[in-house]
Short mmCIF file of C-alpha atoms in Angstrom, two decimals:
data_model
loop_
_atom_site.label_atom_id
_atom_site.label_comp_id
_atom_site.label_asym_id
_atom_site.label_seq_id
_atom_site.Cartn_x
_atom_site.Cartn_y
_atom_site.Cartn_z
CA MET A 1 8.13 -20.60 -24.48
CA ILE A 2 7.79 -19.82 -28.41
CA LYS A 3 5.28 -16.72 -28.90
CA ARG A 4 2.03 -16.90 -31.26
CA TRP A 5 1.31 -13.92 -32.86
CA LEU A 6 -1.68 -12.32 -33.25
CA ILE A 7 -2.22 -10.09 -35.68
CA LYS A 8 -4.50 -6.86 -36.12
CA ARG A 9 -5.86 -6.93 -39.48
CA ILE A 10 -5.79 -3.68 -41.47
CA PRO A 11 -8.40 -1.32 -40.31
CA ASP A 12 -10.51 -0.02 -43.45
CA GLN A 13 -8.96 2.80 -45.75
CA GLU A 14 -11.53 5.34 -45.94
CA GLN A 15 -11.37 5.06 -42.15
CA ILE A 16 -7.87 5.35 -41.60
CA ALA A 17 -7.86 8.87 -44.21
CA GLU A 18 -11.02 10.31 -41.84
CA LEU A 19 -9.37 10.14 -38.77
CA SER A 20 -5.55 11.50 -40.75
CA LYS A 21 -7.69 14.25 -41.91
CA ALA A 22 -9.10 14.87 -38.50
CA ILE A 23 -6.28 14.76 -36.29
CA ASN A 24 -3.57 15.38 -38.76
CA VAL A 25 -1.19 12.20 -38.45
CA ASN A 26 -0.20 9.94 -40.86
CA ARG A 27 -1.73 7.24 -42.40
CA TYR A 28 0.56 4.61 -40.22
CA LEU A 29 -0.19 6.45 -37.35
CA SER A 30 -3.81 6.64 -37.87
CA ALA A 31 -4.08 2.35 -38.29
CA ILE A 32 -2.29 2.29 -35.07
CA LEU A 33 -5.16 4.21 -33.69
CA ILE A 34 -8.27 2.26 -35.00
CA GLN A 35 -6.73 -0.84 -34.36
CA ARG A 36 -6.37 -0.09 -30.32
CA GLY A 37 -9.80 1.32 -30.57
CA ILE A 38 -9.31 5.26 -31.18
CA THR A 39 -11.52 6.21 -34.30
CA ASP A 40 -11.97 9.67 -34.12
CA PHE A 41 -11.32 13.40 -33.32
CA GLU A 42 -12.76 12.99 -28.98
CA SER A 43 -11.03 9.84 -28.78
CA ALA A 44 -8.23 10.58 -30.18
CA ARG A 45 -8.35 14.05 -27.51
CA ASN A 46 -8.62 11.75 -24.59
CA TYR A 47 -6.14 9.41 -25.24
CA PHE A 48 -3.66 11.93 -26.08
CA ARG A 49 -4.54 14.78 -23.69
CA PRO A 50 -6.20 13.11 -20.67
CA SER A 51 -7.84 15.53 -18.14
CA LEU A 52 -9.27 15.45 -14.69
CA ASP A 53 -12.62 16.99 -16.35
CA ALA A 54 -13.10 13.82 -17.96
CA LEU A 55 -13.27 11.75 -15.09
CA HIS A 56 -17.31 10.29 -14.65
CA SER A 57 -19.33 11.40 -11.37
CA PRO A 58 -18.37 9.27 -8.59
CA PHE A 59 -22.35 9.49 -7.87
CA GLU A 60 -22.88 7.09 -11.39
CA MET A 61 -21.71 4.04 -9.60
CA LYS A 62 -24.54 2.48 -7.86
CA GLY A 63 -24.64 2.48 -4.05
CA MET A 64 -22.05 5.83 -4.06
CA ASP A 65 -25.20 7.62 -2.42
CA ASN A 66 -25.99 5.84 0.69
CA ALA A 67 -22.49 5.23 1.12
CA VAL A 68 -21.36 9.19 1.35
CA GLU A 69 -24.36 9.22 3.58
CA ARG A 70 -23.82 6.93 5.81
CA LEU A 71 -20.19 8.38 6.04
CA GLN A 72 -21.41 11.75 7.01
CA GLN A 73 -23.48 10.30 9.16
CA ALA A 74 -20.38 8.40 11.07
CA ILE A 75 -18.85 11.51 11.15
CA VAL A 76 -21.53 13.58 11.70
CA SER A 77 -22.30 11.15 15.10
CA LYS A 78 -18.83 10.60 16.00
CA GLU A 79 -18.61 7.01 15.35
CA LYS A 80 -15.47 4.87 15.53
CA VAL A 81 -14.49 4.19 11.71
CA LEU A 82 -12.58 0.99 10.77
CA ILE A 83 -10.94 1.01 7.43
CA PHE A 84 -9.50 -2.31 6.32
CA GLY A 85 -7.87 -3.66 3.24
CA ASP A 86 -6.28 -6.53 2.13
CA TYR A 87 -2.99 -6.49 2.27
CA ASP A 88 -1.25 -6.27 -1.33
CA VAL A 89 -0.65 -3.58 -2.81
CA ASP A 90 -3.79 -2.17 -4.48
CA GLY A 91 -5.44 -3.47 -1.32
CA THR A 92 -2.83 -1.09 1.00
CA THR A 93 -2.77 1.70 -1.46
CA ALA A 94 -6.49 1.83 -1.44
CA VAL A 95 -6.57 1.79 3.31
CA ALA A 96 -3.22 4.23 2.94
CA LEU A 97 -5.26 6.43 0.29
CA VAL A 98 -8.70 6.55 2.23
CA SER A 99 -6.78 6.78 5.89
CA SER A 100 -5.12 9.89 5.06
CA TYR A 101 -7.55 11.58 3.12
CA LEU A 102 -10.19 10.84 6.39
CA ARG A 103 -7.93 11.81 9.03
CA ARG A 104 -7.29 15.12 7.45
CA PHE A 105 -10.38 15.88 9.58
CA TYR A 106 -11.94 12.99 11.41
CA ALA A 107 -9.89 10.04 13.06
CA CYS A 108 -10.00 6.68 11.96
CA ASP A 109 -8.94 2.99 12.55
CA ILE A 110 -7.00 1.00 9.81
CA TYR A 111 -7.08 -2.99 10.16
CA ILE A 112 -4.89 -4.81 7.27
CA PRO A 113 -6.03 -8.92 7.77
CA ASP A 114 -2.84 -11.23 8.53
CA ARG A 115 -1.84 -13.31 5.18
CA ASN A 116 -1.03 -16.60 7.22
CA ILE A 117 -2.70 -16.71 10.09
CA GLU A 118 -6.53 -14.55 8.03
CA GLY A 119 -5.87 -15.27 4.73
CA TYR A 120 -7.64 -13.15 2.40
CA GLY A 121 -10.18 -10.95 2.59
CA ILE A 122 -13.01 -9.53 5.57
CA SER A 123 -11.98 -11.72 8.51
CA LYS A 124 -14.01 -12.76 11.40
CA ALA A 125 -10.89 -11.67 13.65
CA GLY A 126 -11.16 -7.95 11.79
CA ILE A 127 -14.84 -8.21 12.73
CA ASP A 128 -14.59 -8.99 15.61
CA TRP A 129 -11.45 -6.99 16.34
CA ALA A 130 -13.58 -3.82 15.30
CA GLU A 131 -16.02 -5.07 18.15
CA ASP A 132 -13.68 -4.69 20.63
CA GLN A 133 -12.58 -1.24 19.46
CA HIS A 134 -16.61 0.01 19.64
CA CYS A 135 -16.20 0.83 15.68
CA THR A 136 -20.02 0.70 13.92
CA LEU A 137 -18.73 1.29 10.64
CA ILE A 138 -15.87 -0.41 8.37
CA ILE A 139 -15.12 0.45 4.94
CA ALA A 140 -13.78 -2.47 3.41
CA LEU A 141 -11.33 -1.48 0.50
CA ASP A 142 -10.23 -4.29 -2.00
CA CYS A 143 -12.07 -7.35 -0.95
CA GLY A 144 -15.39 -8.14 0.61
CA ILE A 145 -17.50 -8.56 -2.90
CA LYS A 146 -17.62 -12.18 -1.79
CA SER A 147 -18.18 -11.95 1.95
CA SER A 148 -22.02 -12.25 2.21
CA ALA A 149 -21.52 -14.27 5.57
CA LEU A 150 -19.16 -12.32 7.74
CA ILE A 151 -20.49 -9.01 6.74
CA ALA A 152 -23.83 -10.50 7.85
CA TYR A 153 -22.12 -11.74 11.23
CA ALA A 154 -20.47 -8.09 11.45
CA LYS A 155 -24.33 -6.72 11.14
CA SER A 156 -26.10 -9.00 14.18
CA LYS A 157 -22.83 -7.12 15.93
CA GLY A 158 -24.04 -3.77 14.82
CA ILE A 159 -21.44 -2.91 12.44
CA ASP A 160 -22.63 -1.53 9.34
CA PHE A 161 -20.46 -2.40 6.09
CA ILE A 162 -19.35 0.16 2.84
CA VAL A 163 -18.21 -2.43 0.40
CA CYS A 164 -15.35 -1.38 -1.98
CA ASP A 165 -14.09 -3.52 -3.81
CA HIS A 166 -13.84 -4.43 -8.31
CA HIS A 167 -13.67 -8.03 -8.26
CA LEU A 168 -16.58 -10.69 -9.49
CA PRO A 169 -19.22 -10.43 -7.48
CA ASP A 170 -21.43 -14.15 -7.57
CA ASN A 171 -25.07 -13.34 -7.42
CA ASP A 172 -25.49 -12.59 -3.66
CA VAL A 173 -24.13 -10.02 -2.91
CA PRO A 174 -23.21 -9.07 0.43
CA ASP A 175 -26.37 -6.98 2.33
CA ALA A 176 -23.86 -4.09 2.89
CA VAL A 177 -24.96 -0.69 3.60
CA ALA A 178 -23.58 0.22 -0.28
CA VAL A 179 -21.74 -2.07 -2.04
CA LEU A 180 -19.51 0.30 -4.65
CA ASP A 181 -18.52 -2.60 -7.93
CA PRO A 182 -19.19 -1.67 -10.73
CA LYS A 183 -18.72 -4.96 -12.27
CA GLN A 184 -21.88 -6.09 -10.67
CA HIS A 185 -24.07 -6.59 -13.91
CA ASP A 186 -27.03 -3.71 -12.34
CA CYS A 187 -23.76 -1.02 -12.04
CA PRO A 188 -24.45 2.02 -14.26
CA TYR A 189 -21.15 2.73 -14.02
CA PRO A 190 -19.74 3.80 -17.07
CA TYR A 191 -16.19 2.27 -16.27
CA LYS A 192 -15.32 -1.67 -15.25
CA GLU A 193 -12.25 -1.85 -14.93
CA LEU A 194 -11.29 0.56 -11.54
CA SER A 195 -8.59 -0.74 -9.11
CA GLY A 196 -9.66 -1.38 -5.23
CA CYS A 197 -7.63 1.69 -4.70
CA GLY A 198 -9.18 3.39 -7.79
CA ILE A 199 -12.76 1.96 -5.61
CA GLY A 200 -11.49 3.70 -2.88
CA PHE A 201 -11.07 6.99 -5.10
CA LYS A 202 -14.18 7.76 -5.86
CA LEU A 203 -16.15 7.29 -2.85
CA MET A 204 -13.40 9.76 -1.23
CA GLN A 205 -14.14 11.64 -4.21
CA ALA A 206 -17.85 11.80 -3.59
CA TYR A 207 -17.36 12.55 -0.64
CA ALA A 208 -15.25 15.52 -0.75
CA GLN A 209 -17.74 17.06 -3.72
CA ARG A 210 -20.25 16.56 -1.51
CA TYR A 211 -19.01 17.82 1.53
CA ARG A 212 -15.58 19.69 1.09
CA ASP A 213 -13.29 20.39 -1.46
CA PRO A 214 -13.22 18.41 -4.43
CA GLU A 215 -9.37 19.32 -5.30
CA GLU A 216 -8.20 17.85 -1.77
CA VAL A 217 -8.43 13.89 -3.21
CA PHE A 218 -6.89 14.73 -6.54
CA HIS A 219 -3.43 15.26 -3.84
CA TYR A 220 -3.12 11.22 -3.52
CA LEU A 221 -3.25 10.42 -7.40
CA ASP A 222 0.59 8.75 -6.84
CA LEU A 223 -1.16 6.27 -5.03
CA VAL A 224 -3.67 5.35 -6.97
CA ALA A 225 -1.50 5.22 -9.56
CA VAL A 226 0.93 2.69 -8.17
CA SER A 227 -2.12 0.61 -7.42
CA ILE A 228 -3.08 0.45 -11.32
CA ALA A 229 0.12 -0.36 -12.22
CA SER A 230 0.74 -3.31 -9.81
CA ASP A 231 -2.47 -4.45 -10.10
CA VAL A 232 -1.97 -4.62 -13.52
CA VAL A 233 -5.89 -3.45 -14.38
CA PRO A 234 -6.01 -2.13 -18.34
CA LEU A 235 -5.01 1.27 -18.57
CA THR A 236 -8.11 2.20 -20.83
CA GLY A 237 -10.76 5.11 -20.05
CA GLU A 238 -10.10 6.64 -16.40
CA ASN A 239 -7.34 4.58 -15.19
CA ARG A 240 -5.51 6.21 -17.70
CA ILE A 241 -6.35 9.50 -16.42
CA LEU A 242 -5.75 8.50 -13.32
CA ALA A 243 -2.58 6.75 -14.31
CA HIS A 244 -1.17 9.69 -16.23
CA TYR A 245 -2.11 12.58 -13.37
CA GLY A 246 -0.66 9.83 -10.40
CA LEU A 247 2.90 9.49 -12.60
CA ARG A 248 2.88 13.21 -12.93
CA LYS A 249 2.87 13.81 -8.90
CA LEU A 250 4.92 10.55 -8.80
CA ASN A 251 8.06 12.30 -10.56
CA THR A 252 7.49 15.69 -8.94
CA ASN A 253 5.47 15.37 -5.31
CA PRO A 254 4.78 11.90 -4.50
CA VAL A 255 3.78 10.95 -0.82
CA PRO A 256 6.97 11.05 1.57
CA GLY A 257 6.45 7.11 2.15
CA LEU A 258 6.59 6.54 -2.31
CA LYS A 259 9.78 8.93 -2.59
CA ALA A 260 11.37 7.07 0.35
CA LEU A 261 10.68 3.63 -2.00
CA LYS A 262 12.38 5.87 -4.84
CA ASP A 263 15.56 6.81 -2.96
CA ILE A 264 15.94 3.18 -1.89
CA ALA A 265 15.82 1.71 -5.39
CA ASP A 266 18.01 4.14 -6.24
CA ILE A 267 15.86 5.02 -9.00
CA ARG A 268 17.17 9.58 -10.29
CA THR A 269 15.33 8.98 -13.77
CA GLU A 270 10.91 9.17 -14.26
CA LEU A 271 9.04 6.22 -13.31
CA ASP A 272 6.34 5.12 -15.78
CA VAL A 273 4.60 2.05 -15.40
CA SER A 274 6.25 -0.48 -15.66
CA GLY A 275 8.73 0.99 -13.00
CA ILE A 276 6.24 0.98 -10.72
CA VAL A 277 5.90 -2.79 -11.54
CA PHE A 278 9.56 -3.59 -11.35
CA SER A 279 10.76 -1.60 -8.32
CA LEU A 280 7.76 0.48 -5.61
CA GLY A 281 5.25 -2.52 -6.25
CA PRO A 282 7.27 -5.45 -5.76
CA ARG A 283 8.92 -3.60 -2.36
CA ILE A 284 5.29 -2.97 -1.04
CA ASN A 285 3.76 -5.88 -1.52
CA ALA A 286 6.77 -7.50 0.05
CA ALA A 287 5.70 -6.40 3.77
CA GLY A 288 2.27 -8.86 3.34
CA ARG A 289 4.35 -11.52 1.39
CA ILE A 290 7.08 -11.76 4.38
CA ALA A 291 5.50 -10.53 6.89
CA HIS A 292 2.35 -7.68 7.74
CA GLY A 293 0.90 -6.26 5.67
CA SER A 294 0.01 -3.19 8.03
CA ALA A 295 3.82 -2.40 7.34
CA ALA A 296 2.78 -1.18 3.74
CA VAL A 297 0.59 1.38 5.08
CA MET A 298 2.25 2.94 8.29
CA LEU A 299 4.85 4.06 5.50
CA LEU A 300 3.05 5.26 3.01
CA ASN A 301 0.98 6.99 5.27
CA ALA A 302 4.45 8.06 6.79
CA HIS A 303 4.27 12.27 7.89
CA SER A 304 7.79 12.46 7.93
CA GLU A 305 10.83 11.70 5.55
CA GLU A 306 12.93 10.53 8.51
CA ASP A 307 10.28 7.90 9.44
CA ALA A 308 9.64 6.44 6.08
CA MET A 309 12.75 6.21 4.76
CA ASN A 310 12.88 4.18 7.88
CA LEU A 311 10.04 2.40 7.22
CA ALA A 312 11.31 1.76 3.43
CA ASN A 313 14.39 0.07 4.63
CA THR A 314 12.26 -2.54 6.42
CA LEU A 315 10.23 -2.75 3.30
CA ASN A 316 13.28 -2.79 0.84
CA LEU A 317 14.65 -6.14 3.63
CA ARG A 318 11.19 -8.04 3.81
CA ASN A 319 11.57 -7.77 -1.21
CA GLU A 320 15.08 -8.84 -0.41
CA GLU A 321 13.71 -12.41 2.02
CA ARG A 322 11.19 -12.22 -1.19
CA LYS A 323 13.42 -12.77 -3.96
CA GLU A 324 15.34 -15.34 -1.92
CA TYR A 325 11.96 -17.17 -1.65
CA ASP A 326 10.36 -16.55 -5.22
CA TYR A 327 13.96 -17.91 -6.71
CA SER A 328 14.16 -20.90 -4.75
CA ILE A 329 10.53 -21.77 -4.97
CA THR A 330 10.27 -20.92 -9.16
CA GLY A 331 13.13 -23.42 -9.51
CA GLU A 332 11.22 -26.14 -7.27
CA ALA A 333 8.24 -26.06 -9.26
CA ILE A 334 10.10 -25.77 -12.69
CA ALA A 335 12.03 -29.28 -11.51
CA MET A 336 9.11 -30.61 -10.81
CA ILE A 337 7.07 -29.50 -14.34
CA GLU A 338 10.58 -30.65 -16.57
CA GLY A 339 10.18 -34.23 -14.13
CA SER A 340 6.96 -35.03 -15.11
CA GLU A 341 6.16 -36.42 -18.63
CA THR A 342 2.47 -35.61 -17.29
CA LEU A 343 2.92 -31.50 -15.97
CA ARG A 344 5.31 -30.77 -19.27
CA THR A 345 2.51 -32.07 -21.26
CA ALA A 346 -0.28 -30.77 -19.64
CA LYS A 347 -3.14 -28.04 -21.02
CA SER A 348 -2.72 -26.19 -17.00
CA THR A 349 -0.22 -26.71 -14.59
CA VAL A 350 -1.16 -27.28 -11.09
CA LEU A 351 1.42 -28.05 -8.19
CA PHE A 352 1.17 -28.77 -4.61
CA LYS A 353 4.39 -28.04 -1.79
CA ASN A 354 3.67 -28.31 1.59
CA THR A 355 6.34 -26.00 2.63
CA TRP A 356 6.60 -23.34 -0.05
CA HIS A 357 6.26 -19.54 1.21
CA LYS A 358 2.66 -18.74 1.09
CA GLY A 359 3.24 -15.09 0.00
CA VAL A 360 5.07 -15.83 -2.64
CA ILE A 361 3.18 -18.16 -4.17
CA GLY A 362 1.28 -15.91 -6.40
CA ILE A 363 4.75 -14.54 -8.51
CA VAL A 364 5.61 -18.25 -8.84
CA ALA A 365 2.51 -18.78 -10.77
CA ALA A 366 3.08 -15.69 -12.82
CA ARG A 367 6.86 -17.16 -13.37
CA CYS A 368 5.36 -20.20 -14.56
CA VAL A 369 3.00 -18.53 -17.02
CA GLU A 370 5.81 -16.78 -18.55
CA LYS A 371 7.71 -19.82 -19.14
CA TYR A 372 5.11 -22.38 -20.13
CA TYR A 373 2.51 -19.94 -20.77
CA ARG A 374 -0.68 -22.11 -19.95
CA PRO A 375 -3.32 -21.46 -16.64
CA THR A 376 -1.39 -22.50 -13.59
CA VAL A 377 -2.19 -22.83 -10.29
CA ILE A 378 0.36 -22.93 -6.98
CA LEU A 379 -0.80 -24.61 -3.27
CA THR A 380 0.51 -24.76 -0.66
CA GLU A 381 -0.59 -25.69 2.83
CA SER A 382 -1.63 -23.07 5.50
CA ASN A 383 -2.87 -23.30 8.42
CA ASN A 384 -4.24 -27.35 7.89
CA LYS A 385 -5.86 -25.85 4.82
CA VAL A 386 -4.72 -25.50 1.36
CA THR A 387 -4.68 -22.43 -0.13
CA GLY A 388 -2.75 -21.36 -3.45
CA SER A 389 -2.76 -18.39 -5.88
CA ALA A 390 -3.97 -18.28 -9.49
CA ARG A 391 -2.45 -16.92 -13.18
CA SER A 392 -3.94 -17.26 -16.37
CA VAL A 393 -3.23 -16.65 -19.95
CA SER A 394 -5.06 -13.98 -22.70
CA GLY A 395 -8.29 -15.56 -23.75
CA PHE A 396 -8.41 -18.15 -20.84
CA ASP A 397 -10.89 -16.88 -17.83
CA LEU A 398 -9.59 -18.24 -14.83
CA TYR A 399 -12.31 -17.26 -12.80
CA SER A 400 -14.76 -19.03 -14.12
CA ALA A 401 -12.97 -22.24 -14.48
CA ILE A 402 -12.18 -22.11 -10.31
CA LEU A 403 -15.80 -21.51 -10.18
CA GLU A 404 -16.86 -24.74 -12.22
CA CYS A 405 -14.92 -26.67 -9.13
CA SER A 406 -15.77 -24.37 -6.35
CA ASP A 407 -17.75 -27.28 -4.83
CA LEU A 408 -14.43 -28.83 -3.82
CA LEU A 409 -13.47 -25.23 -2.37
CA GLU A 410 -14.11 -23.61 1.01
CA LYS A 411 -13.06 -19.94 -0.31
CA PHE A 412 -12.06 -18.26 -3.57
CA GLY A 413 -12.23 -15.38 -5.64
CA GLY A 414 -10.47 -13.52 -8.38
CA HIS A 415 -10.53 -11.65 -11.78
CA LYS A 416 -10.59 -13.12 -15.29
CA TYR A 417 -6.48 -13.68 -15.18
CA ALA A 418 -5.58 -13.79 -11.35
CA ALA A 419 -7.32 -15.34 -8.19
CA GLY A 420 -6.75 -17.34 -5.05
CA LEU A 421 -8.63 -19.89 -3.44
CA THR A 422 -8.93 -22.44 -0.18
CA LEU A 423 -9.85 -26.12 0.23
CA ASP A 424 -9.82 -29.03 2.74
CA ILE A 425 -6.98 -30.84 1.92
CA SER A 426 -9.40 -33.91 1.43
CA ASN A 427 -9.63 -32.31 -1.93
CA LEU A 428 -6.35 -31.69 -2.98
CA GLU A 429 -6.44 -34.44 -6.05
CA LEU A 430 -9.47 -33.80 -7.13
#
């Protein structure tokens, strides 16, 4: 791949001089900082010295007050609460964080959908399971913003929802007790780029501030850091603060599950964000890609080092299987592109093969983007439907592009740079 370098312009010399004087650094470093949006003493201090005191109040988020009060009502009334989350790293760390924190003082159930049977997000099977278990409140993590019909279905069964999501919403926002998503157009929360686990953290932070010890939730910042790194959300604002303190905990006193994963990966030096992305993240993800995501939550919720090590060994084996699928399918995808003049010269890559493993097509899409640097959709067949993962490049809004052909799709969702979709096989060629 030939890279195209985009060189930022040199900032105004007077502005460079002012910042150099304000923070006592040379002009070259000052220029680099200004290019990164750090233009005065206050923003420089926040950048170089992140502080938990600088986190925004969780109650600035639309719906937070309703969410906290509904959770407290459930606890006081001894209702059964279900923690429901996606099967990737962001979703499983979110479920682990919320369930671990709540279980300090209140029992709750956990549900992770099966990637192959139920697919992404809120599922009818999950709601029916909640009903069978007599759950009356579901906290959905890293999913739910596009599940209006299913949340209405749950409501008809007497089950309330608190949605904690960070994906882009439709105009049709679910009729839940509370929808926590800073990307809602009318949400005043100052920072919009939290991970799904980050939203779960803010809910627990709000609950702790109102009803318990506000410091308790900081025990789980290592899980938040893993989600921030693995979900590739921007390392700016609150994410930078949460990642800074989360990495500190990950490197000094991680939860047993993360400690076991570090040992399995033979990590002997301090982990940084890249280290999470290439060592811990894939192993956690492998549970949902190859088998079932609940194994990842069990690991992250493990209380003893012995239990954690046994579970980590299982995830490590799943990751080895994942690598085999990854290399094999990536090779087939590249061969398809290279074998076709049309595919080689196209502005985007869209590939389908019905035998590809559903659990790794997102990785394959990312590999194709690395090689060809263009928006990529990798599709396979699952449960008599075509399902796919998509990845994009800087400057191309993949979510909006998929939205433009939503008439062909049964389900879709995601971000500007990553998305998932499901369609009927009759619409594949279209």
